[in-house]
Tab-separated table of C-alpha atoms in Angstrom:
chain	number	residue	atom	x	y	z
A	122	ALA	CA	19.089	-2.782	8.181
A	123	GLN	CA	17.004	-2.988	5.003
A	124	SER	CA	14.743	-0.371	4.832
A	125	VAL	CA	12.626	2.628	2.910
A	126	THR	CA	12.684	5.947	4.592
A	127	GLN	CA	10.277	9.001	4.291
A	128	PRO	CA	11.856	11.502	6.430
A	129	ASP	CA	9.120	14.194	6.574
A	130	ILE	CA	5.819	12.756	8.438
A	131	HIS	CA	3.667	15.879	7.180
A	132	ILE	CA	4.477	18.987	4.948
A	133	THR	CA	2.009	22.005	4.382
A	134	VAL	CA	2.387	23.670	0.980
A	135	SER	CA	0.555	26.809	-0.808
A	136	GLU	CA	-1.782	25.644	-3.453
A	137	GLY	CA	0.320	26.789	-6.775
A	138	ALA	CA	3.365	26.111	-4.992
A	139	SER	CA	6.130	23.398	-6.140
A	140	LEU	CA	6.335	20.030	-3.853
A	141	GLU	CA	9.039	17.565	-3.134
A	142	LEU	CA	8.536	14.609	-1.007
A	143	ARG	CA	11.611	12.408	-0.046
A	144	CYS	CA	12.152	8.769	0.104
A	145	ASN	CA	15.105	7.029	0.698
A	146	TYR	CA	15.955	3.317	0.942
A	147	SER	CA	18.546	1.344	2.211
A	148	TYR	CA	18.842	-2.029	0.198
A	149	GLY	CA	22.377	-3.854	-1.542
A	150	ALA	CA	20.992	-3.713	-4.621
A	151	THR	CA	18.541	-1.170	-6.628
A	152	PRO	CA	15.040	-2.435	-5.979
A	153	TYR	CA	11.962	-1.726	-7.847
A	154	LEU	CA	10.533	1.642	-6.724
A	155	PHE	CA	6.937	3.185	-6.420
A	156	TRP	CA	4.985	5.925	-5.097
A	157	TYR	CA	1.501	5.624	-4.030
A	158	VAL	CA	-0.995	8.123	-2.897
A	159	GLN	CA	-4.160	7.608	-0.533
A	160	SER	CA	-6.691	10.136	-0.489
A	161	PRO	CA	-8.902	10.473	2.867
A	162	GLY	CA	-11.202	7.231	3.066
A	163	GLN	CA	-9.769	5.703	-0.029
A	164	GLY	CA	-7.175	2.854	-0.626
A	165	LEU	CA	-3.954	3.189	-2.091
A	166	GLN	CA	-3.430	4.625	-5.826
A	167	LEU	CA	-0.228	4.020	-8.059
A	168	LEU	CA	0.797	7.542	-8.910
A	169	LEU	CA	4.346	6.086	-10.715
A	170	LYS	CA	7.029	3.491	-10.507
A	171	TYR	CA	10.734	2.825	-11.625
A	172	PHE	CA	12.004	-0.524	-12.321
A	173	SER	CA	15.303	0.823	-14.743
A	174	GLY	CA	16.055	2.728	-17.644
A	175	ASP	CA	15.481	6.947	-17.606
A	176	THR	CA	15.751	8.021	-14.338
A	177	LEU	CA	13.497	10.299	-14.231
A	178	VAL	CA	10.136	8.645	-14.481
A	179	GLN	CA	6.574	10.599	-15.266
A	180	GLY	CA	3.507	9.405	-13.347
A	181	ILE	CA	-0.229	10.166	-13.336
A	182	LYS	CA	-2.008	13.590	-11.697
A	183	GLY	CA	1.560	15.684	-13.201
A	184	PHE	CA	3.358	13.819	-10.598
A	185	GLU	CA	7.303	13.017	-11.477
A	186	ALA	CA	9.855	11.249	-9.528
A	187	GLU	CA	13.820	11.114	-9.732
A	188	PHE	CA	15.826	7.637	-9.237
A	189	LYS	CA	19.475	8.674	-7.694
A	190	ARG	CA	21.554	5.998	-7.198
A	191	SER	CA	24.264	7.819	-5.448
A	192	GLN	CA	21.805	8.805	-2.844
A	193	SER	CA	19.559	5.769	-2.932
A	194	SER	CA	16.822	8.349	-3.001
A	195	PHE	CA	13.217	8.576	-4.861
A	196	ASN	CA	12.047	11.924	-4.509
A	197	LEU	CA	8.399	12.638	-5.722
A	198	ARG	CA	7.617	16.225	-7.208
A	199	LYS	CA	5.293	18.449	-8.567
A	200	PRO	CA	5.419	21.689	-10.206
A	201	SER	CA	2.620	23.153	-8.729
A	202	VAL	CA	-0.032	21.491	-6.305
A	203	HIS	CA	-3.407	21.571	-6.675
A	204	TRP	CA	-6.032	21.522	-3.449
A	205	SER	CA	-7.082	17.834	-4.501
A	206	ASP	CA	-3.184	16.869	-4.187
A	207	ALA	CA	-3.858	16.766	-0.515
A	208	ALA	CA	-3.551	12.805	0.544
A	209	GLU	CA	-1.292	10.692	2.347
A	210	TYR	CA	1.934	9.980	-0.066
A	211	PHE	CA	3.711	6.393	0.477
A	212	CYS	CA	7.151	5.539	-1.063
A	213	ALA	CA	7.302	1.636	-1.484
A	214	VAL	CA	9.922	-0.498	-2.820
A	215	LEU	CA	10.568	-4.127	-3.910
A	216	PRO	CA	13.654	-5.421	-3.419
A	217	ASN	CA	12.615	-9.149	-3.405
A	218	GLU	CA	9.150	-10.641	-3.247
A	219	LYS	CA	7.605	-8.344	-0.986
A	220	LEU	CA	6.392	-4.661	-1.283
A	221	THR	CA	7.657	-2.848	1.784
A	222	PHE	CA	6.560	0.729	2.284
A	223	GLY	CA	7.692	3.724	4.135
A	224	THR	CA	5.417	5.385	6.802
A	225	GLY	CA	4.211	8.105	4.440
A	226	THR	CA	3.981	11.716	4.548
A	227	ARG	CA	0.861	13.451	4.866
A	228	LEU	CA	0.596	16.332	2.473
A	229	THR	CA	-1.622	19.830	3.638
A	230	ILE	CA	-2.302	22.201	0.868
A	231	ILE	CA	-3.249	25.954	2.237
A	232	PRO	CA	-5.114	28.201	-0.393
B	242	ASP	CA	-10.583	-0.501	-14.599
B	243	VAL	CA	-9.565	-2.631	-11.803
B	244	LYS	CA	-12.011	-3.350	-8.665
B	245	VAL	CA	-11.095	-4.503	-5.686
B	246	THR	CA	-13.967	-4.457	-3.213
B	247	GLN	CA	-13.839	-4.814	0.455
B	248	SER	CA	-17.039	-6.182	1.962
B	249	SER	CA	-17.169	-3.638	4.702
B	250	ARG	CA	-15.850	0.012	4.890
B	251	TYR	CA	-16.671	-0.133	9.101
B	252	LEU	CA	-16.843	-3.124	10.970
B	253	VAL	CA	-16.666	-3.154	15.435
B	254	LYS	CA	-16.136	-6.405	16.849
B	255	ARG	CA	-15.602	-7.563	20.288
B	256	THR	CA	-12.428	-9.438	21.679
B	257	GLY	CA	-12.269	-13.425	21.168
B	258	GLU	CA	-14.936	-12.941	18.342
B	259	LYS	CA	-13.742	-14.830	14.776
B	260	VAL	CA	-13.589	-12.232	12.231
B	261	PHE	CA	-13.790	-12.427	8.458
B	262	LEU	CA	-12.813	-9.747	6.099
B	263	GLU	CA	-13.574	-10.240	2.600
B	264	CYS	CA	-12.128	-9.001	-0.369
B	265	VAL	CA	-12.900	-9.384	-3.910
B	266	GLN	CA	-11.258	-8.305	-7.236
B	267	ASP	CA	-12.814	-8.521	-11.023
B	268	MET	CA	-9.940	-8.834	-13.076
B	269	ASP	CA	-9.046	-11.760	-12.856
B	270	HIS	CA	-5.446	-11.481	-10.963
B	271	GLU	CA	-3.190	-14.384	-9.931
B	272	ASN	CA	-1.943	-12.187	-6.899
B	273	MET	CA	-3.750	-11.024	-3.844
B	274	PHE	CA	-2.655	-9.306	-0.431
B	275	TRP	CA	-3.639	-8.276	2.762
B	276	TYR	CA	-2.012	-5.443	5.054
B	277	ARG	CA	-3.055	-3.473	7.761
B	278	GLN	CA	-2.210	-0.077	8.096
B	279	ASP	CA	-1.427	2.284	11.093
B	280	PRO	CA	-0.324	5.800	11.867
B	281	GLY	CA	3.125	6.121	11.826
B	282	LEU	CA	4.142	2.626	10.381
B	283	GLY	CA	2.957	2.568	7.339
B	284	LEU	CA	1.676	-0.229	5.621
B	285	ARG	CA	2.498	-4.300	6.474
B	286	LEU	CA	2.201	-7.210	4.820
B	287	ILE	CA	0.031	-9.935	6.881
B	288	TYR	CA	-0.445	-12.785	4.020
B	289	PHE	CA	-0.197	-13.142	0.237
B	290	SER	CA	-1.414	-15.600	-2.133
B	291	TYR	CA	-0.011	-15.935	-5.624
B	292	ASP	CA	-2.462	-19.036	-6.587
B	293	VAL	CA	-5.502	-20.054	-5.388
B	294	LYS	CA	-5.231	-22.477	-2.522
B	295	MET	CA	-1.816	-21.008	-2.083
B	296	LYS	CA	-0.999	-18.750	0.710
B	297	GLU	CA	2.185	-17.060	1.986
B	298	LYS	CA	3.180	-15.538	5.545
B	299	GLY	CA	3.911	-11.801	5.245
B	300	ASP	CA	6.061	-9.855	7.849
B	301	ILE	CA	2.867	-9.841	10.333
B	302	PRO	CA	1.135	-12.960	10.225
B	303	GLU	CA	0.596	-13.814	13.638
B	304	GLY	CA	-3.221	-13.557	14.995
B	305	TYR	CA	-4.362	-13.910	11.431
B	306	SER	CA	-5.058	-16.783	8.711
B	307	VAL	CA	-6.268	-16.493	5.031
B	308	SER	CA	-8.614	-18.385	2.964
B	309	ARG	CA	-8.506	-18.140	-1.094
B	310	GLU	CA	-10.876	-20.843	-2.362
B	311	LYS	CA	-11.709	-18.690	-5.368
B	312	LYS	CA	-9.096	-16.755	-7.481
B	313	GLU	CA	-11.176	-13.950	-7.104
B	314	ARG	CA	-11.582	-14.175	-3.543
B	315	PHE	CA	-9.380	-13.789	-0.372
B	316	SER	CA	-10.432	-13.808	2.889
B	317	LEU	CA	-8.400	-12.377	5.898
B	318	ILE	CA	-9.425	-14.155	9.359
B	319	LEU	CA	-8.728	-13.179	12.582
B	320	GLU	CA	-8.745	-16.372	14.520
B	321	SER	CA	-9.816	-14.661	18.170
B	322	ALA	CA	-9.914	-10.841	17.764
B	323	SER	CA	-7.851	-8.760	20.466
B	324	THR	CA	-7.645	-5.139	20.954
B	325	ASN	CA	-4.335	-4.685	19.483
B	326	GLN	CA	-5.858	-5.886	15.899
B	327	THR	CA	-7.557	-2.642	15.825
B	328	SER	CA	-6.632	-1.350	12.520
B	329	MET	CA	-7.206	-0.272	8.844
B	330	TYR	CA	-6.918	-3.067	6.639
B	331	LEU	CA	-6.258	-3.054	3.017
B	332	CYS	CA	-6.295	-5.858	0.383
B	333	ALA	CA	-4.719	-5.590	-3.161
B	334	SER	CA	-4.284	-7.768	-6.001
B	335	SER	CA	-1.869	-7.838	-9.159
B	336	LEU	CA	-1.295	-9.198	-12.420
B	337	GLU	CA	2.325	-9.423	-11.816
B	338	GLY	CA	3.859	-11.010	-9.016
B	339	PRO	CA	3.897	-8.048	-6.018
B	340	ARG	CA	4.590	-5.011	-8.901
B	341	ALA	CA	1.657	-2.623	-9.437
B	342	GLN	CA	-0.892	-3.727	-6.912
B	343	HIS	CA	-4.508	-2.327	-6.932
B	344	PHE	CA	-6.005	-1.516	-3.670
B	345	GLY	CA	-9.628	-1.896	-2.238
B	346	ASP	CA	-10.732	1.111	-0.109
B	347	GLY	CA	-9.953	-0.534	3.323
B	348	THR	CA	-11.672	-2.251	6.316
B	349	ARG	CA	-11.743	0.251	9.291
B	350	LEU	CA	-11.951	-2.660	11.897
B	351	SER	CA	-12.501	-1.898	15.792
B	352	ILE	CA	-12.116	-4.544	18.058
B	353	LEU	CA	-13.564	-3.623	21.561
């Protein structure tokens, strides 16, 4: 079945440490790919997107993501997290005309 | 910046009531969307609209309807609210089809 998977429900990292959030998709062709962030009590904000071209995509707030076709993955990374990065992160794919979201990864930052 | 405004942050209604959730965007976007968000399930698309008077069913339209009389306003209607419709509801709009959607802050709806 076609799907998008975020295997980590909850991740805890120390402030200043590096971060990688995983996202895998299962579609016949490469869909458009997105990462959104949701801070507590707020809606979703687009961090970055991949349509084609360079497989390393830069986004806002110092985030980047790498598309790996061979692994059907689009992992989100940040070299050094800040306390304000604590939020829920959603990977999303657009294989046709409907944006399909993963179940989200909640990120906790410890001092 | 794009502003998507949902009329209520919190709403409490009773089973059987007809419930209206309102969403307004100020960027002249053609496309608008309604999602519900539940823990462990992510966001699921209820309805979307690519033009005034136009609506399309998403993945979970049962128990819901929508209205889009004006370009900037997209309303979600719960015809007869039930407890299993207790959820966070998010509205979004976009300029380019379903890509690059801008979200409102959500309405947390409780059906008692």
